Tab-separated table of C-alpha atoms in Angstrom:
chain	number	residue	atom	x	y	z
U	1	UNK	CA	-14.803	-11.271	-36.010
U	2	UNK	CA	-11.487	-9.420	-35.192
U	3	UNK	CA	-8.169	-11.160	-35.195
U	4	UNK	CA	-5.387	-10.593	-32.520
U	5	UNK	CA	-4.609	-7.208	-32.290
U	6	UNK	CA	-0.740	-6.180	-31.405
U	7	UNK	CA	0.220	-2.490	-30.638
U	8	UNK	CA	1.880	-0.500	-31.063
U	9	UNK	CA	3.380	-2.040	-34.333
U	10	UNK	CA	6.583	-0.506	-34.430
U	11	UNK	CA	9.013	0.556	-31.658
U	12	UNK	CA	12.372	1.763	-31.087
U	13	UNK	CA	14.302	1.676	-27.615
U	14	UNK	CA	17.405	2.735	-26.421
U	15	UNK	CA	19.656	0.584	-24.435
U	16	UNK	CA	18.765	0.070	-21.060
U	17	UNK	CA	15.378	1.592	-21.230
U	18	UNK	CA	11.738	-0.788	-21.066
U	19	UNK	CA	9.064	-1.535	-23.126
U	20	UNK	CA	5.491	-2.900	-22.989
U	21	UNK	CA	4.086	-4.381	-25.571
U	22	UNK	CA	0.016	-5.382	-25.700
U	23	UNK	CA	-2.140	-7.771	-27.138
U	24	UNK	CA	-5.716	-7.969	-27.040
U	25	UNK	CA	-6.921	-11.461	-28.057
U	26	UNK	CA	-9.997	-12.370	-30.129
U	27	UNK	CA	-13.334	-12.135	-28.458
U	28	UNK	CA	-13.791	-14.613	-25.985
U	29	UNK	CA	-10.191	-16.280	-26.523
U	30	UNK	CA	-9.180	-16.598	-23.025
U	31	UNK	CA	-5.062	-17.995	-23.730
U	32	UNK	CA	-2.622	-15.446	-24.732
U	33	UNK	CA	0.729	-16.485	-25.632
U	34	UNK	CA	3.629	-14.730	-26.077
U	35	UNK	CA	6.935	-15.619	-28.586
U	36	UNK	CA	9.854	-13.969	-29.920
U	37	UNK	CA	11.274	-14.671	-33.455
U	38	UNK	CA	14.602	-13.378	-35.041
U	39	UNK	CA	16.545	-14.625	-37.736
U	40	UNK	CA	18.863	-16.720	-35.545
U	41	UNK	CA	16.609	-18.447	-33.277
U	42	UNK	CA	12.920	-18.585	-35.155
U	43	UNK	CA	10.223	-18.231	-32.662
U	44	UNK	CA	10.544	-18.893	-29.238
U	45	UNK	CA	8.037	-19.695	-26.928
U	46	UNK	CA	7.918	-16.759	-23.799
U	47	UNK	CA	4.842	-17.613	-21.588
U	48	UNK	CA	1.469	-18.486	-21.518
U	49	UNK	CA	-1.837	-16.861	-19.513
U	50	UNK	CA	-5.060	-18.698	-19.289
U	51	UNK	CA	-7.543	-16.563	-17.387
U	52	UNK	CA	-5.243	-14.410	-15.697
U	53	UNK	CA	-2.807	-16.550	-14.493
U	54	UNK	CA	0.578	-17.703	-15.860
U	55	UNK	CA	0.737	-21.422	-16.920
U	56	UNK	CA	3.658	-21.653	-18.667
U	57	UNK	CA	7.266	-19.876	-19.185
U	58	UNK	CA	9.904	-20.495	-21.832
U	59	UNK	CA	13.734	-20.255	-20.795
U	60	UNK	CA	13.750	-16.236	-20.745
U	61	UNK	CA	15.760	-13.985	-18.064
U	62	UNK	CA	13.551	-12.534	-15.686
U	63	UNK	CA	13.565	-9.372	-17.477
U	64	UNK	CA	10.676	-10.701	-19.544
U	65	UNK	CA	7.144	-10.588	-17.883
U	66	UNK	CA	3.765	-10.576	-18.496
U	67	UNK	CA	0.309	-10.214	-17.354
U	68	UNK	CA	-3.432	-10.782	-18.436
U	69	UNK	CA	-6.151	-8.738	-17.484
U	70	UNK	CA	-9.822	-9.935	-16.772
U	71	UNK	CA	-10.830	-9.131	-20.054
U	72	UNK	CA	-8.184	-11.176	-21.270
U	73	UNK	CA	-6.002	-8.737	-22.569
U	74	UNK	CA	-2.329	-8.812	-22.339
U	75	UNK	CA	0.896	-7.199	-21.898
U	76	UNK	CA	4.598	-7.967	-21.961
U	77	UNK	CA	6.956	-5.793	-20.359
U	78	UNK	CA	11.073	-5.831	-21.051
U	79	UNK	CA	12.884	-4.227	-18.539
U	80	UNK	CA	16.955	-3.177	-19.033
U	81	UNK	CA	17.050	-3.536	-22.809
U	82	UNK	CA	19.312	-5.274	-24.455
U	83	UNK	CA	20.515	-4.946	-28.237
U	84	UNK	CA	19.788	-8.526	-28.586
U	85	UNK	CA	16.257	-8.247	-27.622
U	86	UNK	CA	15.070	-6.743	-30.858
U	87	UNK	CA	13.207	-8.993	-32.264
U	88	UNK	CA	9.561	-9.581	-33.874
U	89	UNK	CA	7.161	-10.156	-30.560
U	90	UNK	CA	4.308	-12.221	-31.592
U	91	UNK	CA	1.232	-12.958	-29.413
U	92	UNK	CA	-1.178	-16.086	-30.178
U	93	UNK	CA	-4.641	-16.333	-28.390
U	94	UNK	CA	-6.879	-19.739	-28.402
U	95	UNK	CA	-10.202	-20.343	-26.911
U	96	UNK	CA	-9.357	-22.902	-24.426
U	97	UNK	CA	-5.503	-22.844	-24.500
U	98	UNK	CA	-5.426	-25.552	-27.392
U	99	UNK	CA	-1.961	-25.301	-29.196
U	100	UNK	CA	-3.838	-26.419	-31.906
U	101	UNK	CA	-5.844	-23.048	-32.870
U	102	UNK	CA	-3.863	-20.678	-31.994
U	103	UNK	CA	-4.123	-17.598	-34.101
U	104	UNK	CA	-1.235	-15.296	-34.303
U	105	UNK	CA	-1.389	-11.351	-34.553
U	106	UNK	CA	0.596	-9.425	-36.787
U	107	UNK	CA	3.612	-8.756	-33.772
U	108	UNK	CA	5.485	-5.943	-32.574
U	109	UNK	CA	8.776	-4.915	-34.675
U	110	UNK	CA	11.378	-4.065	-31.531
U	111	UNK	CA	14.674	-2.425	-32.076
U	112	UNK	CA	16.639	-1.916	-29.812
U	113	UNK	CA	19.442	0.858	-30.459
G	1	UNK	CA	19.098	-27.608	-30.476
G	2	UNK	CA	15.842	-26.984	-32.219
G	3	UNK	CA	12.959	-29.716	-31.313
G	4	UNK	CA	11.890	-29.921	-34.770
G	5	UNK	CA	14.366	-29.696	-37.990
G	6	UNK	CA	12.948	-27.987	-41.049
G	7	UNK	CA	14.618	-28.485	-44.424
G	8	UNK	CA	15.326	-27.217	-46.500
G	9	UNK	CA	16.294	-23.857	-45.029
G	10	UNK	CA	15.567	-22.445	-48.263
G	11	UNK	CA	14.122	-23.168	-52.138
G	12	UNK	CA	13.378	-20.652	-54.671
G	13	UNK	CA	11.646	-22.235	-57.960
G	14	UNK	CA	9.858	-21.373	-60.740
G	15	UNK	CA	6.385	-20.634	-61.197
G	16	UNK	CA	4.445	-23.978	-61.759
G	17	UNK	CA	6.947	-26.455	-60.201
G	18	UNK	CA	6.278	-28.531	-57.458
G	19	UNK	CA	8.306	-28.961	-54.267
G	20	UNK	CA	8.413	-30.984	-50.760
G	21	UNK	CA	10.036	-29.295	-47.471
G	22	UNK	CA	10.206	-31.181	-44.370
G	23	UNK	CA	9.893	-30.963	-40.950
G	24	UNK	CA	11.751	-33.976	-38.554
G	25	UNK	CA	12.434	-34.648	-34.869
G	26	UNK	CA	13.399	-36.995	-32.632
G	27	UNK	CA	10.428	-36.498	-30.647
G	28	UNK	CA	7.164	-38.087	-30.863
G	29	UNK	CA	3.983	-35.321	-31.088
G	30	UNK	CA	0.875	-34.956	-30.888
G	31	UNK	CA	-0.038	-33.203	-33.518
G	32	UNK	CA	1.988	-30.491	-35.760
G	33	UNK	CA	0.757	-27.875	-37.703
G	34	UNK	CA	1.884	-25.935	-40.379
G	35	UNK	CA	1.774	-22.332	-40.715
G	36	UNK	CA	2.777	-19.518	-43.478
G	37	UNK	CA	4.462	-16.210	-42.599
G	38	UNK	CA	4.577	-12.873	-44.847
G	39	UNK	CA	7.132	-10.423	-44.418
G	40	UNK	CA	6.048	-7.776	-41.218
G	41	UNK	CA	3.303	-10.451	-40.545
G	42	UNK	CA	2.452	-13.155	-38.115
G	43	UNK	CA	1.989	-16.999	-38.960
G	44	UNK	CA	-1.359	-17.834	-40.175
G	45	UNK	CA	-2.140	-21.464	-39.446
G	46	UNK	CA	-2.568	-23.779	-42.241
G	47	UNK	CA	-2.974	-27.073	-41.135
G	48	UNK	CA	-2.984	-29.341	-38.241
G	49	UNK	CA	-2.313	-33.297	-38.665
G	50	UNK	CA	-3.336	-34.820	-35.336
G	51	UNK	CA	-3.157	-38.912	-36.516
G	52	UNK	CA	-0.148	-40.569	-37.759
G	53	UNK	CA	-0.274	-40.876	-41.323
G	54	UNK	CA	-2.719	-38.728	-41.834
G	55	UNK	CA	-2.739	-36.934	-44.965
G	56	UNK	CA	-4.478	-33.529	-45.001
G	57	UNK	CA	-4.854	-31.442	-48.732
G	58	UNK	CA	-5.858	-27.817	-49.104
G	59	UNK	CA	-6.182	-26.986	-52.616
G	60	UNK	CA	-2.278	-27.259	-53.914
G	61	UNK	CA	-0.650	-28.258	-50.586
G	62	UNK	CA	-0.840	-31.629	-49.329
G	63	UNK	CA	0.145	-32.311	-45.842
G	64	UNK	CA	1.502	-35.772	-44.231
G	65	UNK	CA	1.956	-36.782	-40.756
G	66	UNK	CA	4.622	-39.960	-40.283
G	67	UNK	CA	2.872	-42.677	-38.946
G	68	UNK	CA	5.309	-42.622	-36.043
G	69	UNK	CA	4.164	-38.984	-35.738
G	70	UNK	CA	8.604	-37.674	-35.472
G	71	UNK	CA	7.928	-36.264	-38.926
G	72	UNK	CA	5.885	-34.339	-41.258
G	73	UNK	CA	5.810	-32.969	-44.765
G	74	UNK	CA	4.289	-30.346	-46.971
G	75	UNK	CA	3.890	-30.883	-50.748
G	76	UNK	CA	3.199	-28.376	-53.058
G	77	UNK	CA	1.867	-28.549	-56.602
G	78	UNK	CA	2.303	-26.014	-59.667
G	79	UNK	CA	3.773	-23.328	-57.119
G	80	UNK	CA	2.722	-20.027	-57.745
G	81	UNK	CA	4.015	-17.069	-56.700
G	82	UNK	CA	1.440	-15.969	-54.178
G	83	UNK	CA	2.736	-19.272	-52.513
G	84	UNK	CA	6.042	-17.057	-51.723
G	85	UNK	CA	6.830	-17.397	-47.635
G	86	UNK	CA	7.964	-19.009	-44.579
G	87	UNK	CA	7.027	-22.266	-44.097
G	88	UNK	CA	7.074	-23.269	-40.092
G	89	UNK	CA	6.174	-26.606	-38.377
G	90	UNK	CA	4.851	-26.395	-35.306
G	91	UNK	CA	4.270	-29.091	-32.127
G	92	UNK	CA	3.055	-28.500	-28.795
G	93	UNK	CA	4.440	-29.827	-25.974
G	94	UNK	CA	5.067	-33.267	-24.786
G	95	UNK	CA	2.104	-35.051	-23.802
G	96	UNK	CA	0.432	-31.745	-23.993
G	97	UNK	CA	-1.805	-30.007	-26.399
G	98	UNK	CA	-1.983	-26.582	-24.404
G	99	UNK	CA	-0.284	-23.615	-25.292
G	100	UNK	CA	2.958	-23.869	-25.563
G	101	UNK	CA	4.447	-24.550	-29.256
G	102	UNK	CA	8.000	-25.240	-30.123
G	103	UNK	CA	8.838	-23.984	-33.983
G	104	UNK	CA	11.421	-25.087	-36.278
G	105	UNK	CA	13.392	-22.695	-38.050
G	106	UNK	CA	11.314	-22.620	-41.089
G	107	UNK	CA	11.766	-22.892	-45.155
G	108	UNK	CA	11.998	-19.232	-47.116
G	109	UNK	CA	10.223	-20.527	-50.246
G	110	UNK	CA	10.305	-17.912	-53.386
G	111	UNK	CA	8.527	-19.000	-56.404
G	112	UNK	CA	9.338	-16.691	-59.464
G	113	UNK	CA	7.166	-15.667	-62.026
């Protein structure tokens, strides 16, 4: 059974510009959450979709959003860039939204120049 | 202020020593789980501890919940050094076992040949 799949791994930005990032959970996983980790802060919960709809958002500016699909794919989207937005972006998926089986992919690398 | 407080921030031992890291907070959980991260890689869930003083062993690790379930610990017997990574403890939130997990700031453990 695939794991969580993140693409693209690797991404550079320049200032000011956005970015998308995706994340296609496993099969039949239907809660994708998002987090950002850096050395400063750890990881950081971003927000949570369960079947399509957002059920829970961590203390980010509105430039962060997100969205599932009906497959239960996802996608964050940073708009304006910011040099302190590069960070690792890590998505988790879980069958029924559980915290406890959450399975991680192997995140986006984001710098921001 | 992190939610949970992971010490310490870092240990680097010799092959075949053992060692203890912790993982404490104020708050009372759920559960908390433990997970390992590799460099350019996402956590990969070890454990999860779900009833106070529980004690949970996989292989050479040996995990304990508190029985007032603030507080956790992960032992680890005759390191090796495939055991090499970050260390994070994990809870969900209050009252709540879906999605959302707050991280502590994790123990860089290198074990040396």
């Amino acid at each position: 059974k695939a794991g969580v799949t993140q693409t693209p791994r690797y991404l550079i930005k320049t200032r000011g510009q956005q970015v998308t990032l995706s994340c296609s959970p496993i099969s039949g996983h239907r809660s994708v959450s998002w987090y950002q980790q850096t050395p400063g802060q750890g990881l950081q919960f971003l927000f949570e979709y369960f079947s399509e709809t957002q059920r829970n958002k961590g203390n980010f500016p509105g430039r962060f959003s997100g969205r599932q699909f009906s497959n239960s794919r996802s996608e964050m989207n940073v708009s304006t860039l910011e040099l302190g937005d590069s960070a690792l972006y890590l998505c988790a998926s879980s069958l029924r939204g559980e915290s406890t089986e959450a399975f991680f992919g192997q995140g986006t690398r984001l710098t921001v120049v | 202020t992190q939610l949970l407080e992971q010490s310490p921030q870092f240990l680097s031992i010799q092959e075949g020593e053992n060692l203890t890291v912790y993982c404490n907070s104020s708050s009372v959980f759920s559960s908390l789980q433990w997970y390992r991260q590799e460099p350019g890689e996402g956590p990969v869930l070890l454990v999860t501890v779900v009833t106070g003083g529980e004690v949970k062993k996989l292989k050479r690790l040996t995990f304990q919940f508190g029985d007032a379930r603030k507080d956790s610990s992960l032992h680890i017997t005759a390191a090796q050094p495939g055991d090499t990574g970050l260390y994070l403890c994990a809870g969900p939130d209050r009252g709540s076992t879906l999605g959302r997990l707050y991280f502590g700031r994790g123990t860089q453990l290198t074990v040396w040949p």
